[in-house]
């Protein structure tokens, strides 16, 4: 009955654990949730107020499919000043979240049988999105020892005449890697040399630690800019996950293809959300400075706790985003078993690594309060000692 496309898509494998955790919370159990995929702070009030004002002034009708001019102008100016990318509004398509932007880009770039290079660990939706377009996800292995990073040499080994795109995510979910300027330049050279398109998912741009700079891969050359679709959004930077607002910047041919696709699928992103998005850009470096400080303190705390159980759990210190990807191979459990038992026996919910392409890892999210983090780390440590 179902289409081949629909049958090929995997359900979200992490949902089961999350559902169990939620059920336990409802039953009144004291679950520590390390599963969050969204910031734990409230959407800032200047953003909420702009959304409310939009409703009250009647800004509640269709807008242009690709976004209101005011928001596109604000995005153009952001990309220019913060990312060194010079675009015009015709290059910008606003969508219902960065996920939507990535989905649409893959739909307009990939034909049946085309291949997408996806570094492992990957954000769970990338391979599924590629499959939905009829494409083939080509998973590119990395290692904790090499900081979970790919380079041209590794990528070249997976190159075929069918290779069409590379999906990069820096800072990354789930492992928090942040590619440096020279590493990105080498990858840009690889893309230009082999004419590979790059989807650069920069959603965690603002959540970056130790003063490391975020670099947009499209900024290296005109040739690379032509091949790159830069994707960003409001969910993680401004804690606006439920508002559904993201955008992409690309060559006009790609941008208009995405716009056509949106014309016949979602139409415009929500009108009131777009107004809220315009207001978000009024928040400056001070706002992000506070967020980074808070997340960095939590990261430092968790890593200090993990250092005490080094013989049981390995990790690479994340440089961005709000997750720590932990190597659990020494526990001899696969990631689902680990997550399930930890939840049942110690009431700590985290996300198994298998859906991210790594069955001997689990993901701890630190988008939760320091108190919860302390409690959760105590329980994990206790549990690992008890299991000996
Ligand atoms: C959260 C997330 C997104 C999606 O963000 P939305 O704008 O809410 O759609 C995209 N990529 C990665 C890696 C994410 O973690």
Short mmCIF file of C-alpha atoms and ligand atoms in Angstrom, two decimals:
data_model
loop_
_atom_site.label_atom_id
_atom_site.label_comp_id
_atom_site.label_asym_id
_atom_site.label_seq_id
_atom_site.Cartn_x
_atom_site.Cartn_y
_atom_site.Cartn_z
CA UNK A 1 0.00 0.00 0.00
CA UNK A 2 2.71 2.45 0.97
CA UNK A 3 5.14 3.98 -1.51
CA UNK A 4 8.67 2.64 -1.73
CA UNK A 5 9.86 6.01 -0.47
CA UNK A 6 7.72 5.86 2.63
CA UNK A 7 8.76 2.30 3.39
CA UNK A 8 12.43 3.18 3.23
CA UNK A 9 12.27 5.84 5.91
CA UNK A 10 13.09 4.70 9.43
CA UNK A 11 10.97 5.86 12.31
CA UNK A 12 12.76 7.98 14.88
CA UNK A 13 14.61 5.35 16.86
CA UNK A 14 15.09 7.66 19.81
CA UNK A 15 11.39 8.11 20.35
CA UNK A 16 11.01 4.88 22.30
CA UNK A 17 13.38 5.93 25.08
CA UNK A 18 11.91 9.42 25.16
CA UNK A 19 8.40 7.97 25.38
CA UNK A 20 9.38 5.67 28.26
CA UNK A 21 11.05 8.57 30.05
CA UNK A 22 7.98 10.76 29.63
CA UNK A 23 5.73 8.01 30.92
CA UNK A 24 7.91 7.62 34.01
CA UNK A 25 7.80 11.36 34.66
CA UNK A 26 4.00 11.23 34.44
CA UNK A 27 4.01 8.42 36.99
CA UNK A 28 5.77 10.83 39.32
CA UNK A 29 9.25 9.30 39.03
CA UNK A 30 12.24 11.57 39.50
CA UNK A 31 13.74 11.16 36.03
CA UNK A 32 16.82 13.19 35.05
CA UNK A 33 16.42 14.01 31.38
CA UNK A 34 19.64 14.23 29.39
CA UNK A 35 17.80 13.81 26.13
CA UNK A 36 16.81 17.39 25.30
CA UNK A 37 17.45 18.49 21.75
CA UNK A 38 16.55 22.09 22.44
CA UNK A 39 17.84 24.87 24.71
CA UNK A 40 16.35 24.96 28.21
CA UNK A 41 15.86 28.74 28.36
CA UNK A 42 12.64 30.51 27.45
CA UNK A 43 12.25 32.33 24.12
CA UNK A 44 13.42 35.90 24.90
CA UNK A 45 10.56 38.31 25.59
CA UNK A 46 11.42 40.76 22.79
CA UNK A 47 10.79 37.88 20.40
CA UNK A 48 7.58 36.77 22.09
CA UNK A 49 6.31 40.36 22.16
CA UNK A 50 6.91 40.73 18.43
CA UNK A 51 4.90 37.55 17.81
CA UNK A 52 2.04 38.82 19.96
CA UNK A 53 2.14 42.23 18.27
CA UNK A 54 1.98 40.51 14.89
CA UNK A 55 -1.15 38.65 15.89
CA UNK A 56 -2.79 41.72 17.33
CA UNK A 57 -2.04 43.90 14.36
CA UNK A 58 -3.61 41.30 12.08
CA UNK A 59 -0.40 40.12 10.45
CA UNK A 60 -2.00 36.71 10.15
CA UNK A 61 -2.34 36.07 6.42
CA UNK A 62 -0.24 34.46 3.70
CA UNK A 63 3.11 36.08 3.07
CA UNK A 64 5.42 35.62 0.07
CA UNK A 65 6.44 31.93 -0.03
CA UNK A 66 10.13 32.63 0.49
CA UNK A 67 9.64 35.03 3.41
CA UNK A 68 8.75 38.66 4.09
CA UNK A 69 11.19 41.22 2.65
CA UNK A 70 11.93 42.65 6.10
CA UNK A 71 13.15 39.29 7.40
CA UNK A 72 15.10 38.45 4.24
CA UNK A 73 16.87 41.83 4.47
CA UNK A 74 17.74 41.12 8.09
CA UNK A 75 19.15 37.71 7.11
CA UNK A 76 21.17 39.26 4.25
CA UNK A 77 22.67 41.72 6.68
CA UNK A 78 23.40 39.02 9.29
CA UNK A 79 25.16 36.83 6.74
CA UNK A 80 27.24 39.76 5.57
CA UNK A 81 28.40 41.04 8.94
CA UNK A 82 28.69 37.76 10.84
CA UNK A 83 29.63 35.26 8.15
CA UNK A 84 31.35 37.29 5.45
CA UNK A 85 28.76 36.15 2.90
CA UNK A 86 27.42 38.71 0.47
CA UNK A 87 23.95 37.77 -0.72
CA UNK A 88 20.85 39.56 -1.92
CA UNK A 89 17.29 38.74 -0.85
CA UNK A 90 16.89 36.64 -4.02
CA UNK A 91 19.41 34.18 -2.56
CA UNK A 92 17.48 33.73 0.69
CA UNK A 93 14.61 31.32 1.27
CA UNK A 94 12.92 31.34 4.65
CA UNK A 95 11.39 28.01 5.67
CA UNK A 96 9.61 26.30 8.56
CA UNK A 97 12.85 25.48 10.38
CA UNK A 98 16.38 24.62 9.33
CA UNK A 99 15.23 21.03 8.98
CA UNK A 100 12.76 22.13 6.34
CA UNK A 101 15.50 24.09 4.54
CA UNK A 102 17.74 21.02 4.47
CA UNK A 103 14.91 18.76 3.33
CA UNK A 104 13.99 21.11 0.50
CA UNK A 105 17.59 21.54 -0.59
CA UNK A 106 18.07 17.80 -0.83
CA UNK A 107 14.82 17.50 -2.78
CA UNK A 108 15.92 20.05 -5.38
CA UNK A 109 19.54 18.85 -5.70
CA UNK A 110 19.33 15.07 -5.69
CA UNK A 111 18.12 12.74 -8.41
CA UNK A 112 17.39 9.05 -8.06
CA UNK A 113 20.69 7.27 -7.36
CA UNK A 114 22.70 10.38 -6.57
CA UNK A 115 24.97 10.04 -3.57
CA UNK A 116 25.33 12.23 -0.51
CA UNK A 117 28.48 12.12 1.63
CA UNK A 118 27.49 12.16 5.28
CA UNK A 119 30.16 12.16 8.01
CA UNK A 120 29.44 9.82 10.94
CA UNK A 121 28.16 10.56 13.56
CA UNK A 122 25.43 12.44 11.75
CA UNK A 123 22.28 14.27 12.69
CA UNK A 124 19.59 11.57 12.50
CA UNK A 125 17.52 13.15 9.76
CA UNK A 126 20.21 13.54 7.06
CA UNK A 127 20.25 9.96 5.73
CA UNK A 128 16.45 9.72 5.87
CA UNK A 129 16.07 12.96 3.94
CA UNK A 130 18.47 11.70 1.29
CA UNK A 131 16.50 8.46 0.99
CA UNK A 132 13.25 10.39 0.67
CA UNK A 133 14.74 12.13 -2.37
CA UNK A 134 15.66 8.78 -3.92
CA UNK A 135 19.32 9.38 -3.18
CA UNK A 136 21.87 7.18 -1.50
CA UNK A 137 23.42 8.17 1.82
CA UNK A 138 27.15 7.38 1.78
CA UNK A 139 28.31 7.27 5.38
CA UNK A 140 31.85 8.49 5.96
CA UNK A 141 33.39 7.08 9.12
CA UNK A 142 35.39 9.26 11.50
CA UNK A 143 36.93 8.46 14.87
CA UNK A 144 37.03 9.95 18.32
CA UNK A 145 40.84 9.91 18.14
CA UNK A 146 40.68 12.14 15.06
CA UNK A 147 38.10 14.42 16.74
CA UNK A 148 35.23 12.99 14.64
CA UNK A 149 36.42 15.05 11.68
CA UNK A 150 36.58 14.30 7.98
CA UNK A 151 39.18 15.69 5.58
CA UNK A 152 39.61 15.61 1.78
CA UNK A 153 41.67 12.45 1.90
CA UNK A 154 38.92 10.54 3.74
CA UNK A 155 36.18 12.06 1.58
CA UNK A 156 38.00 11.17 -1.64
CA UNK A 157 37.88 7.49 -0.71
CA UNK A 158 34.08 7.63 -0.89
CA UNK A 159 33.89 9.61 -4.09
CA UNK A 160 32.08 8.09 -7.09
CA UNK A 161 30.74 9.59 -10.34
CA UNK A 162 27.38 9.73 -8.54
CA UNK A 163 28.57 11.87 -5.63
CA UNK A 164 26.46 15.00 -5.63
CA UNK A 165 26.50 16.56 -2.18
CA UNK A 166 28.33 16.68 1.12
CA UNK A 167 26.42 17.45 4.30
CA UNK A 168 28.51 19.29 6.88
CA UNK A 169 27.40 20.24 10.36
CA UNK A 170 29.70 22.45 12.43
CA UNK A 171 29.25 22.86 15.38
CA UNK A 172 27.84 19.38 15.28
CA UNK A 173 24.99 17.48 16.82
CA UNK A 174 25.72 14.93 18.38
CA UNK A 175 29.46 15.28 18.98
CA UNK A 176 30.09 19.03 19.29
CA UNK A 177 32.95 19.15 16.81
CA UNK A 178 33.80 22.53 15.38
CA UNK A 179 35.80 22.60 12.18
CA UNK A 180 38.61 25.15 12.04
CA UNK A 181 39.23 27.59 9.21
CA UNK A 182 42.06 25.63 7.59
CA UNK A 183 40.14 22.35 7.81
CA UNK A 184 37.12 23.93 6.15
CA UNK A 185 39.27 25.51 3.48
CA UNK A 186 40.65 22.08 2.59
CA UNK A 187 37.12 20.65 2.39
CA UNK A 188 36.03 23.61 0.26
CA UNK A 189 38.90 22.90 -2.12
CA UNK A 190 37.75 19.28 -2.30
CA UNK A 191 34.19 20.35 -3.18
CA UNK A 192 35.36 22.78 -5.85
CA UNK A 193 37.82 20.29 -7.33
CA UNK A 194 35.16 17.58 -7.68
CA UNK A 195 32.15 19.84 -8.19
CA UNK A 196 30.35 18.61 -5.08
CA UNK A 197 27.56 20.68 -3.54
CA UNK A 198 27.80 21.33 0.17
CA UNK A 199 24.89 21.72 2.54
CA UNK A 200 26.39 23.55 5.49
CA UNK A 201 24.14 23.16 8.53
CA UNK A 202 25.20 26.03 10.80
CA UNK A 203 22.31 25.87 13.25
CA UNK A 204 24.61 25.75 16.32
CA UNK A 205 26.74 28.66 15.13
CA UNK A 206 26.11 30.71 18.27
CA UNK A 207 26.69 27.91 20.75
CA UNK A 208 30.45 27.61 20.57
CA UNK A 209 33.03 27.52 23.36
CA UNK A 210 36.58 28.47 24.32
CA UNK A 211 36.48 31.52 22.03
CA UNK A 212 36.62 29.34 18.92
CA UNK A 213 35.41 31.12 15.79
CA UNK A 214 32.60 29.85 13.62
CA UNK A 215 33.52 29.85 9.92
CA UNK A 216 31.07 29.53 7.04
CA UNK A 217 32.47 27.27 4.34
CA UNK A 218 30.85 29.36 1.59
CA UNK A 219 33.10 32.28 2.54
CA UNK A 220 36.32 30.89 1.03
CA UNK A 221 35.77 31.64 -2.65
CA UNK A 222 33.13 32.49 -5.22
CA UNK A 223 33.45 28.97 -6.59
CA UNK A 224 32.67 27.48 -3.17
CA UNK A 225 29.87 29.96 -2.56
CA UNK A 226 28.22 28.76 -5.78
CA UNK A 227 28.34 25.17 -4.54
CA UNK A 228 27.19 25.86 -0.99
CA UNK A 229 23.75 26.04 0.53
CA UNK A 230 24.22 27.66 3.92
CA UNK A 231 21.47 26.65 6.33
CA UNK A 232 20.71 28.32 9.61
CA UNK A 233 17.73 29.00 11.85
CA UNK A 234 16.34 30.43 15.04
CA UNK A 235 15.63 27.25 17.01
CA UNK A 236 18.92 26.78 18.80
CA UNK A 237 20.29 30.35 18.96
CA UNK A 238 17.12 31.93 20.30
CA UNK A 239 15.39 28.92 21.81
CA UNK A 240 12.60 29.10 19.24
CA UNK A 241 12.23 25.41 18.43
CA UNK A 242 8.43 25.48 18.48
CA UNK A 243 8.11 28.57 16.30
CA UNK A 244 9.49 26.74 13.24
CA UNK A 245 11.72 29.21 11.47
CA UNK A 246 14.88 28.64 9.48
CA UNK A 247 16.47 29.77 6.25
CA UNK A 248 18.97 29.00 3.55
CA UNK A 249 21.26 31.07 1.36
CA UNK A 250 22.14 29.71 -2.06
CA UNK A 251 22.68 30.49 -5.71
CA UNK A 252 19.54 31.94 -7.33
CA UNK A 253 18.82 28.76 -9.34
CA UNK A 254 18.81 26.65 -6.19
CA UNK A 255 16.94 29.27 -4.18
CA UNK A 256 14.18 29.57 -6.75
CA UNK A 257 13.84 25.81 -7.05
CA UNK A 258 13.35 25.63 -3.28
CA UNK A 259 10.85 28.47 -3.48
CA UNK A 260 8.88 26.59 -6.15
CA UNK A 261 8.88 23.49 -3.99
CA UNK A 262 7.57 25.48 -1.03
CA UNK A 263 4.95 27.08 -3.29
CA UNK A 264 3.40 23.68 -3.75
CA UNK A 265 3.99 22.20 -0.33
CA UNK A 266 4.07 24.38 2.79
CA UNK A 267 3.80 27.84 1.22
CA UNK A 268 5.22 30.54 3.48
CA UNK A 269 6.57 29.96 6.97
CA UNK A 270 4.11 31.25 9.58
CA UNK A 271 3.56 35.00 9.25
CA UNK A 272 3.70 35.81 12.96
CA UNK A 273 6.82 33.69 13.42
CA UNK A 274 8.56 35.69 10.71
CA UNK A 275 7.87 38.90 12.62
CA UNK A 276 9.27 37.27 15.73
CA UNK A 277 12.33 36.31 13.69
CA UNK A 278 12.93 39.92 12.69
CA UNK A 279 12.86 40.88 16.37
CA UNK A 280 15.34 38.11 17.22
CA UNK A 281 18.04 39.89 15.23
CA UNK A 282 17.85 42.77 17.69
CA UNK A 283 19.56 40.56 20.27
CA UNK A 284 23.28 41.10 20.16
CA UNK A 285 26.51 39.58 21.33
CA UNK A 286 25.71 40.19 24.99
CA UNK A 287 22.78 37.81 24.76
CA UNK A 288 24.86 35.07 23.12
CA UNK A 289 27.75 35.69 25.49
CA UNK A 290 25.51 34.80 28.44
CA UNK A 291 24.23 31.64 26.75
CA UNK A 292 27.70 30.47 25.82
CA UNK A 293 28.94 31.06 29.35
CA UNK A 294 26.15 29.01 30.84
CA UNK A 295 26.51 26.09 28.42
CA UNK A 296 30.30 26.14 28.74
CA UNK A 297 30.08 25.90 32.55
CA UNK A 298 27.84 22.88 32.22
CA UNK A 299 30.11 21.28 29.64
CA UNK A 300 33.11 21.82 31.89
CA UNK A 301 31.29 20.32 34.84
CA UNK A 302 30.16 17.20 32.96
CA UNK A 303 33.58 16.61 31.45
CA UNK A 304 35.17 16.95 34.91
CA UNK A 305 32.79 14.25 36.12
CA UNK A 306 33.46 12.05 33.07
CA UNK A 307 37.18 12.37 33.72
CA UNK A 308 36.62 10.50 36.99
CA UNK A 309 35.14 7.52 35.16
CA UNK A 310 37.57 7.60 32.26
CA UNK A 311 38.17 3.87 32.46
CA UNK A 312 34.49 3.27 31.68
CA UNK A 313 33.40 6.08 29.41
CA UNK A 314 35.35 7.91 26.75
CA UNK A 315 34.49 11.27 25.26
CA UNK A 316 35.81 14.10 23.16
CA UNK A 317 35.31 17.51 24.74
CA UNK A 318 32.63 19.28 22.71
CA UNK A 319 33.58 22.69 21.34
CA UNK A 320 30.06 23.66 20.40
CA UNK A 321 26.36 22.76 20.59
CA UNK A 322 25.07 21.27 23.87
CA UNK A 323 25.79 17.57 23.66
CA UNK A 324 28.54 15.20 24.76
CA UNK A 325 28.92 12.06 22.70
CA UNK A 326 30.18 9.31 25.02
CA UNK A 327 32.03 6.15 24.04
CA UNK A 328 30.43 3.30 25.99
CA UNK A 329 32.21 0.42 24.22
CA UNK A 330 34.01 -0.58 27.43
CA UNK A 331 30.68 -1.26 29.13
CA UNK A 332 30.07 -4.00 26.53
CA UNK A 333 26.51 -2.79 26.03
CA UNK A 334 25.04 -1.55 22.79
CA UNK A 335 23.60 1.95 22.91
CA UNK A 336 19.93 0.96 23.25
CA UNK A 337 20.65 -1.50 26.05
CA UNK A 338 22.75 1.11 27.84
CA UNK A 339 20.04 3.77 27.52
CA UNK A 340 17.21 1.44 28.46
CA UNK A 341 18.93 0.03 31.54
CA UNK A 342 20.17 3.39 32.75
CA UNK A 343 16.64 4.70 32.51
CA UNK A 344 15.07 1.73 34.24
CA UNK A 345 17.68 1.25 36.92
CA UNK A 346 18.75 4.82 37.65
CA UNK A 347 16.08 7.06 36.11
CA UNK A 348 18.49 8.86 33.78
CA UNK A 349 17.30 9.37 30.21
CA UNK A 350 19.84 9.86 27.45
CA UNK A 351 19.84 9.17 23.73
CA UNK A 352 21.38 6.02 22.21
CA UNK A 353 24.06 6.63 19.60
CA UNK A 354 22.82 4.08 17.05
CA UNK A 355 20.47 6.50 15.26
CA UNK A 356 23.46 8.84 14.84
CA UNK A 357 25.43 6.02 13.23
CA UNK A 358 27.40 4.92 16.32
CA UNK A 359 26.05 2.02 18.36
CA UNK A 360 28.80 2.20 20.96
CA UNK A 361 28.04 5.78 21.89
CA UNK A 362 25.32 7.61 23.79
CA UNK A 363 24.46 11.30 23.67
CA UNK A 364 24.17 13.37 26.83
CA UNK A 365 22.47 16.72 26.38
CA UNK A 366 23.44 19.51 28.76
CA UNK A 367 20.48 21.69 27.87
CA UNK A 368 19.26 21.28 31.43
CA UNK A 369 19.99 22.88 34.80
CA UNK A 370 23.23 22.41 36.71
CA UNK A 371 21.27 20.75 39.56
CA UNK A 372 19.85 18.15 37.21
CA UNK A 373 23.26 17.63 35.66
CA UNK A 374 24.85 17.00 39.06
CA UNK A 375 22.14 14.58 40.03
CA UNK A 376 22.30 12.76 36.69
CA UNK A 377 26.09 12.45 36.77
CA UNK A 378 25.96 11.11 40.34
CA UNK A 379 23.55 8.43 39.22
CA UNK A 380 25.55 7.47 36.13
CA UNK A 381 28.73 7.19 38.18
CA UNK A 382 27.00 5.12 40.86
CA UNK A 383 25.43 2.85 38.27
CA UNK A 384 28.73 2.18 36.53
CA UNK A 385 30.40 1.30 39.86
CA UNK A 386 27.53 -0.97 40.86
CA UNK A 387 27.74 -2.83 37.60
CA UNK A 388 31.34 -3.93 38.11
C1 LIG B 1 17.94 21.08 15.79
C2 LIG B 1 18.70 20.82 14.54
C3 LIG B 1 18.23 21.24 13.29
C4 LIG B 1 16.82 21.70 13.05
O1 LIG B 1 16.46 22.88 13.50
P1 LIG B 1 15.02 23.50 13.17
O2 LIG B 1 15.38 24.89 12.73
O3 LIG B 1 14.29 23.47 14.46
O4 LIG B 1 14.36 22.74 12.09
C5 LIG B 1 19.04 21.09 12.17
N1 LIG B 1 20.24 20.51 12.27
C6 LIG B 1 20.72 20.06 13.45
C7 LIG B 1 22.04 19.43 13.47
C8 LIG B 1 19.96 20.19 14.62
O5 LIG B 1 20.41 19.68 15.76
#
